Each structure stands twice: as structure tokens, then as C-alpha cells.
Amino acid sequence: MDSKQHSITELFQNNFIEYASYVIKDRAIPELSDGLKPVQRRILHALFEMDDGKFHKVANVIGASMKYHPHGDASIGDALVVLANKGYFIDRQGNFGNILTGDDASAPRYIECKLSELAKEVLFNKEITEFTDSYDGRNKEPSTLPCKIPYLLLHGSEGVAVGMATKILPHNFNEVLDAQIAYLKGVSFKLYPDFQQGGLIDVSEYQDGAGKIRARAKIDTKGHKILIIRDIPYGVTSEGIMNSIEEAVKKNKVKISSIKDFTTDKIEIELITQKGITADEVLKRLYAYTDCEVSLSSNITVIDDNLPRIMTVSEVLKKSTDHLLEILKAELKIRIKNLSDKLHHKSLEQIFIENKIYRLIENCDHYELVKETVHKALRPHVKKWERPVTEEDVEKLLEMQIKKISKYDLKKNQEEIKEILQQIKTEQGHLNAIKRYAIQLLNGLMKKYGKLYPRKSQITSFDTVNVRELKDRDTRLFYDHKTGYIGTRVRGDAKLDCSSFDKILLISRNGTYQVVPPPEKMYSDKLLYFGIVDKELVFNVLSRDKKSKACYAKRFKIGGFIQGKQYPFLDPDHKVEQFTTRNGMQFEVEYASNIKELNKTDRYSFDDYPVKGPQNRGTRIGTRKIGRLELKSPIEITNQESSVQEEDSSEGPQLELNLGKDSKQQNEPKETIQSRIPVEEDSFLEKLLSAKPNPKKKS
């Protein structure tokens, strides 16, 4: 059993490693050298094989790509549309969707595409491309393409693999090539992203591919009431922008009366403010509460030397430029070799015809003797050549037609030889000064294609919109003391005006408290207090031990907390007798003893007790048995002491809950629930303090 379990565990481990490696290398993470994922590389290779200068149905391209890509037509079609919409390597014809509105492309049978001129110029060279077997072994596909530009930075990329992810922001064509030239010249450079959607970007927190970029929509104001969105941030569509604005309007964060979308090939969304609200007031709120501003993080994970690596933008550009030099060296060497072969053959032709070697083979009676005769005849003329005459060279000479020999132009051949020698010299010069040659190539690409890729995102700096400075008391919470529900969608008498960014403290009668964001509707049990978190606010509590009947006084503040987590502020065996947040409060204790010589009541001040954390048990109030606990404000006590005491069973209204032995929760007045609403609390307190004291008879 153990051996079987071990073999199964080993099988799972091996299979998982293989699966993870496959997803990382063959699906999700792009290759550094050409900036492509496998599906993208296979699409471009299929297009290159199909290329005849005309447009092809996308459905046909998908079919051709399926020879190399084993994951179905849907993934190929989606990847092709994304490649085409980037506008570098694929020319498109038809409806390929709209990156501004988020509209999907038409079905593959309706749209067409072909390789762009840029792709043909910088992406393909069979002579230096390494090929590998396709998934079924029937075809050969390129391992990587010899890409001469840092397409990884131009296109950008996103992917999620096992245990890692990549997000590379796109950059501007001209700026990337300028940076390559700067690197080749040994000059420092900086690169910042550029997005097709345009907009404004703040790169102050962007650190060479790390950190983040804040992107904003470009919004113009027209008069005092109209705002027009012209550009949108990267990764957002016009529909997404409008949805976020409508959501903010519903929550009363942005005061817009109407939204109109006139977007076609350019973004144009018109917003009209509500009555009495100016466009300038709405502008900051759009950036604070909607997708008009987004934060974009970058994580450059690539496959380099067959391993996943995390890199910076500068490292990617430098490695891509070094790779460009290697590609150019390989191409130049092949070109020089081909020119040398051509020169060699031209020279042999001239010797063969000029010295009439073809006549020496007339008397040869078999083919081997013919070849041997030609070899002997050429030997005196090619002794100093670097390359010896091969069997293949002789075969080519013997394949010459009589027509070519009879019309041979010695002068023309010599001119061609001279021209080839000049070409070899030129190519060798490029090889000897490879960096200068690379700079010429990059400048030529920018001159030819640079005008097609102007910068669209405007680099600027803008202040962070502090939502706490913008916040209004635009959210109203209600508490229903009968059901115990609290929220913006609850009907209740107790209310609290707050903002959606406030943290709400709920203190329950059961001896617990929690901090939550303003809820729509939640059950909170019977509350003693609810209000916006104030870490300086002191809570005063009188509690009684259910078993020993001993009473305790405690004072505490709410410090650190985790939102949504319940914390106790009372021992499990205690119950709340009195609760208040008012300063300077005192409380009166009535003892249960019948001994005449002892005082029947005592008064204490909460200020005499230390303020501690919510978990402290509190200080016991004396050692005698206590019957009643009653809160007293300082003014009330002063008035009572200076007035004639008359017996009266009625009591004035209280700001705090009276949770004594005889109190009934269902009969509690609504004013007893404390909520941090300064105007209402102060007005209620004013009434309380202006009321006449209750006369009591002397006992």
C-alpha cells in the first residue's frame, strides 16, 4: 500500500511539474528574444507561409495556424485579433472590433488580414531561424523568430501561469528605437509606456517597469455645465467608463444629470452636471470615484534562455538590442558567404570559358574522366584561392548550356565580379562596425514607419485626488432598534450621516463591538452605540457580574481593529448596566443593605477611573451589594444639591441607555441609542440640560 501511494504521489508531482512548465513556457509567458507567445508566433509563421501580398480570410489563417497550435481555433482567433489591433505586424481589413468601446470583432469568415511590411522587414529570415517539430511531428515551426525590434515592449503582454504572472505595458515605437540607438551609443535613456487609448499618465511612481502608473481620461470642460471625455485610460472601455459614472451617480458621489456617448473611432462622452453644480466641481470627483483614473502596475516576467525571469524595461531593451546585433552579424555573415560563393562561381565560369576547358572533355569516354579532366585544367588557375574547387563547382560548370558559352561576354562578367567584390567589401565593413550598422537600420525603420506610431498618451503630473477631502455626508445609515438591522436600506428612527469612506463602529448590548464600512443592510443585534470611528472617544461602562452581582466601572478607547471582526469589551459573565460617551459624567450607586447607620447611596465620577483598552475588566465599585446604578450629569447633580428635594417617581429623558434591572428594551425611547450626529445630539443634550431638576422628598 505504501509503495502504491508513493508511486501515485511521485506521478502527481512529475505530472504537475510538466504541466506547470508547459503553461509557463508554451502558453502564458512571452519569449524575450521576439516578444511573442507561442500562439502569436505560430499565427505569424502561418501568415508568412501564406503570404502572396493579398489579404487572406482570417478563417483560413486560423486553419493554417492549427497545424502548429494544438489548442483550438477560438484561442487562435482571439490572439490574431489582438495582434492585428496592435497595428505592428498584421494589416487588417474588416471589423476587428473596437478597443475604445470594447465591441467584439466580426466572425473570422468575414474579416481578412495579411502580414504588414514592417513584419516582413524585421521578423523573418529562414536562414537564421531555428525550427522544431510541431506538436504532431508533421510540420516544422520556428522556436523563435529573428525579430529585430523589441516587440515585447511595443506590444505589451499579459499572462497568468502556474505560480507566476506577467503584465508588460506597451511603449511607443519611436521612443523604443531611440532608446536602442542611445544604448548602442553608450548614452543613458528612459522609457515610459504609451497607450493606444491615449489619455494622461503620471509616471512619477514608475521605476523602469516596476512601481505603478496612474492613467487618467482626458476631460475637457465646455462652459460651466458640460464635460467631454476625449481619451480614456488603458484597459478601460467607453462602456466601462459610463458604467462606473452611473454607479457613482447612484451612490450620490458624482452629480451628473445626463450621459451621452458619441464614440466612433474616437472617444467622445458628454456629461451634463446637475442643477447648481459646476463642471469644475464634478471633474475631481470623476477622477476620485470612477474609472476616469486607474492605477496600472507592471510586472515584467519573460522567458529568457529557456527560463522565466523578472526583468526591468532597461534590461529588456538592452538584451533585445544585443540580440539585434547577433541577428545582424548572422545575416551579414550569410550574405558575405553567398556573395563569396557567387564570386567563386563567376570566376570559375570565366576560367572555364576563357581557357576553353570545355573542349578538353570532348574525348573523354566516361563522366568520371570528364570531372577529373576539368579539375586538372582548373588547378593551375586557382592555386591561390582561399576556397578550393569542389565537386559541386565542377557539376555547375558542366551544367552550362552551349548557348551561354557561345554568347559569353567576358567584359560583362568582369564588371559583375567587380560589383560583387564591392558588395563583399561593403558587407564586411558593416560587420566590422556592427553597432553603426545597427543604428543605420534603426534610423531607417523610424524614417519609414515612425510616422505611423506617434505618441498618444500625454506624460504629465497630477496631484492625487484625496477622496477624504472630497467626501460628503452623502450616505445616511438608519438603525431599527426593533429588528436590530442597520444600513442605508433600512428604515429606522436612529440615523447617522456619513461618507462611504468612513468606518462605522457598532457597539452591541451583548458586550461586543466591530468596525464595518457603511453597510447596505446588516444584522447588528441590539446596539448601545453606532457612529464613525473616533480613536480619541472614551466609552464609559457600568457592568454587573451575573453570578456574584458585583458591579464594575470601566473606561476604554477603540484603537486598532480588523474590519468586520467582532471583539469583546465585556467579560462573558457580565452584562451592561449603564453606557455613555459624554465627558464628566458621574453615577449614583444605591446599595441593597437595610442597615440604617450605613449610607444608602454613593456618587462616583467616571473621571476617577483610568482609561484602558476594551479588554480590561474594569474596577469593582466597592464591596457592598449594589441594587441600582444611575448616571448623573454634573449640571443635574449641582441643581439637585441646591434645590429642595421632593419625592417624584417620574424621571426626565436620558441620552444614554438605562439598562438597569427594571428596564425594558422594547420601551426604550429612540433617543437612548447613541449615534455620532453632532447637531442632533447637541440639540437633545441642550434640552436635557435646560430641563428643571426633578424634585424629590427628603427621606
XYZ file of C-alpha atoms in Angstrom:
699
model
C 0.000 0.000 0.000
C 2.829 2.369 0.905
C 4.652 1.666 -2.355
C 1.475 2.318 -4.340
C 0.851 5.564 -2.500
C 4.443 6.621 -3.075
C 4.194 5.897 -6.809
C 0.943 7.862 -7.094
C 2.461 10.816 -5.230
C 5.510 10.733 -7.480
C 3.259 10.531 -10.544
C 1.282 13.603 -9.451
C 4.441 15.560 -8.674
C 6.049 14.778 -12.017
C 2.861 15.484 -13.966
C 2.306 18.763 -12.160
C 5.852 19.925 -12.850
C 5.442 19.069 -16.526
C 2.086 20.846 -16.660
C 3.436 23.932 -14.882
C 6.464 24.071 -17.178
C 4.262 23.736 -20.253
C 1.909 26.534 -19.170
C 4.812 28.840 -18.313
C 6.866 28.272 -21.467
C 4.302 27.370 -24.121
C 1.233 29.388 -23.270
C 1.299 32.278 -20.813
C 4.752 33.892 -20.624
C 6.261 35.584 -23.712
C 9.757 34.895 -25.077
C 12.232 37.750 -24.607
C 14.008 37.395 -27.974
C 10.950 38.005 -30.183
C 8.390 39.190 -27.606
C 5.835 36.581 -28.684
C 3.820 33.869 -27.027
C 3.708 30.553 -28.925
C 0.223 31.132 -30.364
C 1.262 34.550 -31.697
C 4.451 33.143 -33.218
C 2.513 30.357 -34.926
C -0.010 32.798 -36.387
C 2.739 34.996 -37.842
C 4.615 31.973 -39.205
C 1.422 30.715 -40.879
C 0.833 34.163 -42.398
C 4.417 34.223 -43.692
C 3.955 30.859 -45.372
C 0.660 32.026 -46.906
C 1.928 35.461 -47.918
C 1.307 36.432 -51.528
C 0.757 40.146 -50.989
C -3.040 39.739 -50.815
C -5.457 39.655 -47.894
C -6.492 36.242 -46.530
C -9.685 35.313 -44.732
C -8.979 35.103 -41.028
C -10.754 31.742 -41.004
C -8.137 30.428 -43.454
C -5.313 31.827 -41.343
C -6.773 30.118 -38.276
C -6.919 26.846 -40.184
C -3.302 27.178 -41.303
C -2.208 28.029 -37.744
C -3.904 24.930 -36.356
C -1.150 22.861 -37.985
C 1.143 24.294 -35.316
C -1.128 25.228 -32.385
C -2.911 22.371 -30.580
C -5.406 24.423 -28.537
C -8.238 25.020 -30.972
C -9.492 27.755 -33.255
C -11.002 30.042 -30.579
C -7.662 30.812 -28.916
C -6.028 31.383 -32.321
C -8.799 33.726 -33.479
C -8.723 35.793 -30.276
C -4.922 36.090 -30.371
C -4.970 37.104 -34.038
C -7.480 39.901 -33.375
C -5.335 41.241 -30.512
C -2.198 41.137 -32.699
C -3.968 42.897 -35.546
C -5.373 45.622 -33.288
C -1.880 46.452 -32.018
C -1.098 47.631 -35.552
C 2.500 46.426 -35.991
C 2.763 43.056 -37.732
C -0.697 42.437 -39.229
C -2.639 44.588 -41.687
C -6.400 44.140 -41.286
C -9.474 44.570 -43.415
C -12.982 44.470 -41.977
C -14.425 44.762 -38.489
C -11.746 43.725 -35.983
C -13.684 45.174 -33.060
C -13.048 48.429 -31.244
C -10.578 48.726 -28.358
C -12.237 52.005 -27.339
C -15.774 50.686 -26.966
C -14.969 47.046 -26.239
C -17.004 45.807 -29.225
C -16.043 42.328 -30.467
C -14.646 41.550 -33.919
C -16.809 40.022 -36.629
C -16.709 36.286 -37.267
C -13.417 35.044 -38.833
C -15.138 34.229 -42.129
C -15.955 37.927 -42.670
C -12.643 39.631 -41.901
C -9.266 39.496 -43.653
C -5.628 40.088 -42.815
C -2.071 39.821 -44.127
C 1.475 40.430 -42.945
C 2.492 44.082 -42.720
C 5.566 45.435 -44.484
C 7.164 46.045 -41.089
C 6.743 42.363 -40.205
C 8.355 41.227 -43.449
C 11.276 43.564 -42.860
C 12.083 42.827 -39.204
C 10.614 39.439 -38.349
C 11.609 36.706 -40.813
C 14.785 35.106 -42.092
C 14.665 31.364 -42.694
C 18.439 31.094 -42.969
C 18.981 32.047 -39.320
C 15.750 30.666 -37.833
C 15.859 27.541 -35.715
C 12.950 25.190 -36.423
C 11.473 22.436 -34.291
C 8.845 19.745 -34.818
C 5.210 20.771 -34.405
C 3.038 19.059 -31.798
C 2.118 16.173 -34.154
C 5.516 15.878 -35.852
C 4.109 16.561 -39.331
C 5.450 20.105 -39.674
C 8.306 22.341 -38.634
C 7.691 25.544 -36.676
C 10.145 28.254 -35.529
C 11.394 28.061 -31.946
C 11.721 31.846 -32.033
C 11.625 34.392 -34.823
C 14.652 36.631 -35.504
C 12.873 39.847 -34.515
C 14.993 42.977 -34.976
C 12.937 45.277 -32.740
C 11.950 44.886 -29.034
C 8.417 43.787 -29.819
C 7.877 42.769 -26.202
C 7.951 46.443 -25.186
C 5.961 47.635 -28.203
C 3.113 45.140 -27.958
C 2.989 44.649 -24.188
C 1.759 41.389 -22.778
C -0.366 39.835 -20.057
C -0.496 36.248 -18.884
C -1.115 34.094 -15.830
C 0.830 30.849 -15.420
C 1.321 28.416 -12.558
C 2.863 30.360 -9.693
C 3.661 33.455 -11.742
C 2.118 36.154 -13.891
C 3.304 38.831 -16.285
C 1.988 42.270 -17.168
C 4.079 44.338 -19.555
C 2.797 47.772 -20.537
C 3.109 48.821 -24.227
C 5.599 51.516 -25.272
C 5.986 53.884 -28.200
C 7.681 52.630 -31.395
C 9.868 55.695 -31.981
C 10.883 56.035 -28.342
C 11.890 52.369 -28.081
C 14.053 52.558 -31.210
C 15.557 55.849 -29.985
C 16.425 54.122 -26.711
C 18.115 51.307 -28.641
C 20.211 53.861 -30.513
C 21.088 55.571 -27.224
C 22.195 52.246 -25.744
C 24.341 51.475 -28.796
C 25.960 54.904 -28.448
C 26.518 54.430 -24.724
C 24.052 57.167 -23.735
C 21.561 56.823 -20.860
C 17.862 56.532 -21.695
C 14.440 56.320 -20.048
C 11.313 54.676 -21.384
C 7.709 55.276 -20.373
C 4.585 53.458 -21.587
C 2.336 54.725 -24.358
C -1.238 53.548 -24.833
C -3.402 53.384 -27.935
C -6.318 54.823 -25.966
C -4.326 57.999 -25.283
C -5.155 59.830 -22.078
C -2.903 61.364 -19.444
C -0.310 59.385 -17.499
C 1.666 60.247 -14.376
C 4.946 58.302 -14.291
C 6.317 59.733 -11.035
C 5.946 56.332 -9.304
C 7.125 54.290 -12.311
C 10.582 52.841 -11.837
C 11.866 51.211 -15.015
C 8.999 48.734 -15.266
C 8.376 48.462 -11.525
C 6.053 50.580 -9.412
C 2.889 51.912 -10.973
C 1.494 54.431 -13.422
C -1.627 56.481 -12.874
C -3.633 56.917 -16.059
C -6.435 59.431 -16.473
C -9.060 60.153 -19.053
C -8.606 63.422 -20.898
C -11.634 65.536 -19.971
C -12.434 68.938 -21.474
C -14.934 71.369 -19.971
C -17.406 73.234 -22.150
C -18.904 76.130 -20.268
C -19.896 75.663 -16.632
C -22.140 72.629 -17.050
C -20.671 70.280 -19.700
C -17.700 67.929 -19.565
C -16.471 65.940 -22.583
C -14.281 62.855 -22.186
C -11.839 62.734 -25.148
C -9.426 59.923 -24.179
C -9.748 57.022 -21.741
C -7.192 55.145 -19.602
C -5.513 51.930 -20.740
C -7.564 48.806 -20.076
C -10.864 50.705 -19.843
C -13.606 50.970 -22.474
C -16.151 53.719 -23.072
C -18.864 51.393 -21.787
C -16.853 50.690 -18.638
C -16.318 54.423 -18.068
C -20.039 55.126 -18.364
C -20.963 52.227 -16.084
C -18.591 53.492 -13.407
C -20.014 57.026 -13.718
C -23.589 55.752 -13.475
C -22.669 53.738 -10.375
C -21.093 56.835 -8.800
C -24.204 58.872 -9.611
C -26.412 56.247 -7.926
C -24.275 56.483 -4.793
C -24.505 60.290 -4.939
C -20.734 60.634 -5.298
C -20.845 62.372 -8.693
C -23.634 64.791 -9.531
C -24.355 64.176 -13.227
C -27.797 64.621 -14.772
C -27.151 63.001 -18.181
C -24.540 60.955 -20.072
C -24.352 60.796 -23.863
C -21.930 58.591 -25.810
C -20.862 59.790 -29.270
C -17.838 57.446 -29.553
C -16.894 56.109 -33.013
C -13.219 55.786 -33.903
C -12.537 58.460 -31.272
C -13.805 58.756 -27.724
C -16.453 61.399 -27.090
C -18.629 61.088 -23.993
C -20.643 64.144 -22.966
C -21.590 64.691 -19.316
C -24.019 67.359 -18.070
C -23.903 68.298 -14.403
C -26.909 68.550 -12.084
C -28.597 71.841 -11.337
C -26.425 74.116 -9.230
C -23.263 72.023 -9.766
C -20.399 73.305 -11.929
C -18.167 71.245 -14.211
C -15.080 72.033 -12.114
C -16.759 70.572 -9.019
C -17.537 67.331 -10.870
C -14.099 66.953 -12.510
C -12.177 65.913 -9.386
C -14.952 63.564 -8.361
C -14.781 61.794 -11.720
C -11.117 61.070 -11.100
C -11.739 60.035 -7.485
C -14.839 57.855 -7.809
C -14.907 56.469 -11.384
C -12.698 54.704 -13.917
C -11.648 58.073 -15.305
C -8.492 57.402 -13.303
C -6.914 53.962 -12.875
C -3.662 52.702 -11.416
C -1.575 50.394 -13.630
C 1.083 48.104 -12.208
C 3.805 46.409 -14.239
C 5.418 43.013 -13.678
C 7.852 42.044 -16.426
C 8.224 38.260 -16.363
C 9.672 36.748 -19.549
C 11.255 33.555 -20.850
C 14.976 34.216 -21.232
C 17.431 31.444 -22.058
C 14.675 28.877 -21.562
C 13.901 30.071 -18.006
C 11.339 32.516 -16.578
C 12.942 35.723 -15.296
C 11.761 39.010 -13.811
C 13.370 41.955 -15.595
C 13.209 45.733 -15.907
C 12.392 47.726 -19.031
C 16.060 48.708 -19.427
C 17.195 45.097 -19.176
C 14.646 44.010 -21.780
C 15.736 46.758 -24.170
C 19.460 46.070 -23.703
C 19.064 42.328 -24.194
C 16.857 42.900 -27.251
C 19.456 45.262 -28.717
C 22.254 42.767 -28.066
C 20.073 40.169 -29.775
C 19.656 42.553 -32.721
C 23.453 42.736 -33.082
C 23.674 38.948 -33.114
C 20.954 38.743 -35.774
C 22.689 41.355 -37.926
C 26.038 39.581 -37.576
C 24.481 36.287 -38.617
C 22.745 37.896 -41.611
C 25.904 39.703 -42.724
C 27.988 36.543 -42.496
C 25.448 34.628 -44.573
C 25.295 37.479 -47.078
C 29.092 37.620 -47.357
C 29.209 33.844 -47.785
C 26.580 33.951 -50.529
C 28.451 36.773 -52.291
C 31.723 34.851 -51.977
C 30.083 31.763 -53.479
C 28.725 33.869 -56.308
C 32.150 35.432 -56.897
C 33.771 31.997 -56.842
C 31.347 30.646 -59.415
C 31.663 33.710 -61.655
C 35.459 33.372 -61.574
C 35.293 29.651 -62.384
C 32.963 30.352 -65.315
C 35.383 32.895 -66.689
C 38.351 30.451 -66.385
C 36.283 27.592 -67.828
C 35.205 29.557 -70.899
C 38.198 31.876 -71.388
C 40.657 28.927 -71.328
C 38.338 26.724 -73.414
C 38.433 23.951 -70.812
C 35.096 22.720 -72.134
C 36.949 21.450 -75.273
C 39.185 19.156 -73.215
C 36.273 16.926 -72.284
C 35.293 16.074 -75.877
C 37.462 12.940 -75.989
C 36.562 11.654 -72.512
C 34.682 8.386 -72.722
C 33.030 8.418 -69.241
C 31.707 11.033 -66.788
C 34.249 10.450 -64.045
C 37.017 11.158 -66.547
C 35.216 14.354 -67.569
C 35.177 15.649 -63.971
C 38.788 14.674 -63.428
C 39.830 16.484 -66.619
C 38.051 19.693 -65.531
C 39.673 19.508 -62.088
C 43.153 19.203 -63.623
C 42.537 22.046 -66.051
C 41.321 24.405 -63.279
C 44.110 23.598 -60.825
C 46.788 25.949 -62.291
C 44.344 28.891 -62.209
C 43.027 28.530 -58.658
C 46.123 27.729 -56.632
C 45.953 30.970 -54.617
C 42.219 30.896 -53.978
C 41.091 30.663 -50.377
C 38.372 28.243 -51.280
C 39.220 25.069 -53.229
C 37.205 23.818 -56.188
C 34.601 21.280 -55.081
C 32.680 18.560 -56.883
C 29.630 20.815 -56.752
C 31.521 23.609 -58.526
C 32.534 21.237 -61.321
C 28.947 19.967 -61.607
C 27.694 23.541 -62.096
C 30.294 24.203 -64.796
C 29.357 21.038 -66.660
C 25.667 22.032 -66.494
C 26.330 25.203 -68.502
C 24.490 25.314 -71.804
C 26.262 25.739 -75.131
C 24.139 28.836 -75.731
C 25.579 30.542 -72.648
C 29.135 29.557 -73.609
C 28.745 30.815 -77.173
C 27.274 34.174 -76.042
C 29.602 34.623 -73.093
C 30.501 38.302 -72.504
C 33.850 38.490 -70.768
C 33.623 42.247 -70.115
C 30.221 41.995 -68.526
C 31.362 39.132 -66.330
C 34.362 41.112 -65.152
C 32.089 44.053 -64.251
C 29.840 41.722 -62.292
C 32.848 40.307 -60.456
C 33.959 43.835 -59.614
C 30.486 44.692 -58.333
C 30.391 41.562 -56.182
C 33.788 42.395 -54.714
C 32.486 45.858 -53.807
C 29.417 44.356 -52.149
C 31.577 41.985 -50.134
C 33.718 44.909 -49.033
C 30.633 46.870 -48.010
C 29.118 43.979 -46.065
C 32.443 43.269 -44.382
C 32.572 46.943 -43.391
C 29.124 46.619 -41.814
C 30.269 43.519 -39.964
C 33.366 45.293 -38.657
C 31.271 48.266 -37.479
C 28.176 46.353 -36.397
C 26.867 48.982 -33.960
C 26.976 51.718 -36.565
C 25.202 49.404 -38.991
C 22.505 48.669 -36.383
C 21.992 52.394 -35.778
C 21.550 52.943 -39.533
C 18.979 50.161 -39.615
C 17.018 51.586 -36.671
C 17.079 55.108 -38.130
C 15.819 53.695 -41.433
C 12.932 51.931 -39.678
C 11.942 55.113 -37.839
C 12.095 57.156 -41.023
C 9.957 54.616 -42.878
C 7.408 53.656 -40.215
C 7.773 56.182 -37.368
C 5.030 58.488 -38.618
C 2.516 55.645 -38.227
C 3.138 55.479 -34.476
C 3.023 58.926 -32.843
C 2.848 59.113 -29.039
C -0.776 59.065 -27.918
C -0.526 59.184 -24.121
C 0.485 62.552 -22.713
C 3.077 62.337 -19.931
C 2.269 64.823 -17.199
C 1.993 65.035 -13.440
C -1.183 65.423 -11.468
C -1.968 65.535 -7.798
C -3.649 62.592 -6.171
C -7.298 63.334 -5.530
C -7.778 62.792 -1.812
C -11.212 61.230 -1.558
C -11.345 62.069 2.125
C -11.115 65.754 1.269
C -13.930 65.318 -1.245
C -16.155 63.201 0.944
C -19.574 64.498 1.854
C -22.004 63.228 4.391
C -23.711 61.750 1.365
C -24.544 58.391 2.949
C -27.250 58.029 5.588
C -27.379 55.000 7.855
C -30.535 54.025 9.712
C -30.894 51.703 12.683
C -34.076 49.826 13.507
C -33.916 49.025 17.232
C -36.839 46.606 16.946
C -35.211 44.298 14.373
C -31.543 45.038 15.059
C -30.795 45.866 11.398
C -28.610 48.792 10.346
C -27.758 50.138 6.879
C -28.546 52.523 4.072
C -31.518 50.382 3.003
C -33.006 50.060 6.477
C -35.974 52.024 7.761
C -35.388 53.138 11.300
C -35.596 56.100 13.648
C -31.937 56.415 14.623
C -29.807 57.766 11.790
C -26.211 58.717 11.031
C -24.916 60.875 8.184
C -21.523 59.659 6.958
C -19.496 59.157 3.805
C -18.950 55.853 2.039
C -15.270 56.009 3.076
C -15.979 56.235 6.802
C -15.558 53.276 9.146
C -18.583 52.649 11.319
C -18.219 51.443 14.922
C -21.051 49.247 16.239
C -21.157 48.531 19.986
C -23.700 45.860 20.912
C -25.571 45.216 24.128
C -24.160 41.659 24.171
C -20.717 43.025 25.096
C -19.048 43.048 21.645
C -18.056 45.670 19.125
C -16.990 45.653 15.478
C -15.931 48.134 12.788
C -17.511 47.908 9.330
C -17.794 50.050 6.202
C -21.228 51.659 5.799
C -23.443 48.619 5.075
C -26.498 48.452 2.854
C -28.217 46.135 5.331
C -26.748 44.015 8.107
C -27.920 42.481 11.353
C -26.147 44.045 14.316
C -28.066 42.775 17.356
C -29.263 45.371 19.882
C -26.935 48.359 19.734
C -25.697 50.617 22.506
C -23.854 52.886 20.095
C -23.112 53.356 16.419
C -21.008 56.092 14.881
C -17.941 56.975 12.831
C -14.748 55.577 14.348
C -13.056 58.109 16.619
C -9.962 56.709 18.297
C -9.969 59.525 20.874
C -13.540 58.931 22.014
C -13.819 57.481 25.555
C -16.562 54.974 26.362
C -17.819 54.708 29.967
C -19.470 51.464 31.033
C -21.069 50.169 34.227
C -21.452 46.399 34.258
C -22.640 43.709 36.669
C -21.358 40.165 37.155
C -24.330 37.850 36.603
C -23.153 35.360 39.281
C -21.656 37.469 42.069
C -23.804 40.562 41.310
C -20.681 42.694 41.800
C -20.615 45.926 39.760
C -17.679 47.278 37.784
C -16.828 50.617 36.184
C -14.540 50.807 33.170
C -13.410 53.354 30.602
C -11.837 52.453 27.256
C -10.947 53.672 23.759
C -11.169 51.764 20.478
C -7.660 51.533 18.987
C -6.530 49.023 16.358
C -9.039 46.711 14.712
C -9.712 44.496 11.704
C -12.812 45.473 9.776
C -15.683 43.039 10.160
C -14.148 41.187 13.117
C -16.059 41.079 16.415
C -14.209 41.977 19.609
C -15.421 41.650 23.226
C -15.389 44.656 25.559
C -17.029 42.795 28.477
C -16.343 39.531 30.235
C -18.780 36.804 29.118
C -20.349 36.707 32.645
C -21.020 40.464 32.704
C -23.988 42.460 31.476
C -24.137 46.182 30.692
C -25.953 48.315 33.284
C -25.140 51.819 32.013
C -23.256 53.151 28.968
C -22.247 56.688 27.995
C -19.714 58.602 25.922
C -20.312 62.008 27.498
C -17.471 63.703 29.349
C -17.591 64.465 33.066
C -20.370 62.010 33.774
C -20.974 60.669 37.278
C -23.052 57.803 38.517
C -25.070 57.182 41.654
C -24.987 53.838 43.448
C -27.914 52.688 45.593
C -26.983 49.867 47.952
C -29.277 46.970 48.764
C -28.351 46.904 52.511
C -31.053 47.723 55.144
C -28.622 48.658 57.893
C -29.699 52.192 58.933
C -26.324 53.541 60.017
C -24.740 52.901 56.583
C -25.103 55.306 53.638
C -27.794 54.103 51.295
C -26.285 55.850 48.213
C -22.882 56.959 46.941
C -21.776 59.036 43.970
C -18.742 58.399 41.807
C -17.143 60.183 38.840
C -16.024 58.312 35.760
C -13.057 60.693 35.552
C -11.581 58.981 38.626
C -11.160 55.738 36.708
C -8.259 55.146 34.261
C -8.817 54.805 30.514
C -7.579 51.423 29.315
C -8.133 49.034 26.412
C -11.512 47.438 25.612
C -10.425 44.067 27.044
C -9.779 45.342 30.598
C -12.289 44.024 33.139
C -12.765 47.352 34.918
C -12.652 48.379 38.581
C -15.079 46.949 41.124
C -17.355 49.537 42.746
C -16.970 48.884 46.470
C -17.646 45.624 48.269
C -21.277 46.149 49.309
C -24.214 44.700 47.434
C -25.481 47.205 44.882
C -29.091 47.433 43.837
C -29.374 50.369 41.436
C -26.933 52.261 39.235
C -27.911 55.611 37.759
C -26.000 58.037 35.544
C -25.816 61.704 36.598
C -24.567 64.671 34.617
C -22.556 67.295 36.576
C -25.147 70.053 35.981
C -28.005 67.825 37.057
C -26.170 66.911 40.264
C -25.408 70.566 41.065
C -29.030 71.581 40.547
C -30.278 68.701 42.658
C -27.963 69.568 45.550
C -29.017 73.230 45.535
C -32.760 72.600 45.218
C -35.370 71.302 47.614
C -35.577 67.520 47.372
C -39.159 66.402 46.692
C -40.342 62.868 46.124
C -41.297 62.217 42.478
C -41.325 58.899 40.672
C -41.019 60.455 37.185
C -37.619 60.879 35.535
C -36.504 63.211 32.746
C -35.255 61.913 29.343
C -31.784 60.374 29.163
C -29.164 60.443 26.420
C -27.740 57.030 27.401
C -29.471 53.703 27.645
C -30.797 52.789 31.073
C -30.100 49.081 31.201
C -30.872 48.553 34.879
C -32.734 45.696 36.398
C -36.204 47.089 35.696
C -35.594 48.493 32.225
C -37.404 47.035 29.177
C -35.701 47.188 25.785
C -38.963 47.445 23.882
C -39.967 50.563 25.837
C -36.701 52.409 25.347
C -37.078 55.803 23.703
C -35.353 56.259 20.383
C -33.064 58.948 21.862
C -31.315 56.347 24.002
C -29.357 54.925 21.037
C -26.157 56.937 20.706
C -25.069 57.875 17.219
C -22.376 60.385 16.442
C -24.559 63.060 14.898
C -23.330 66.294 16.476
C -26.318 68.518 15.617
C -28.966 66.098 16.855
C -27.002 65.034 19.930
C -26.247 68.610 20.898
C -29.864 69.682 20.453
C -31.016 66.783 22.570
C -28.364 67.491 25.201
C -29.394 71.150 25.225
C -32.973 70.146 26.004
C -31.740 67.829 28.736
C -29.565 70.427 30.421
C -32.173 73.158 30.212
C -34.806 70.962 31.858
C -35.673 71.621 35.509
C -34.428 69.074 38.039
C -36.889 66.556 39.357
C -37.847 67.434 42.916
C -37.664 64.632 45.468
C -38.868 64.450 49.067
C -36.334 64.032 51.808
C -36.347 60.563 53.197
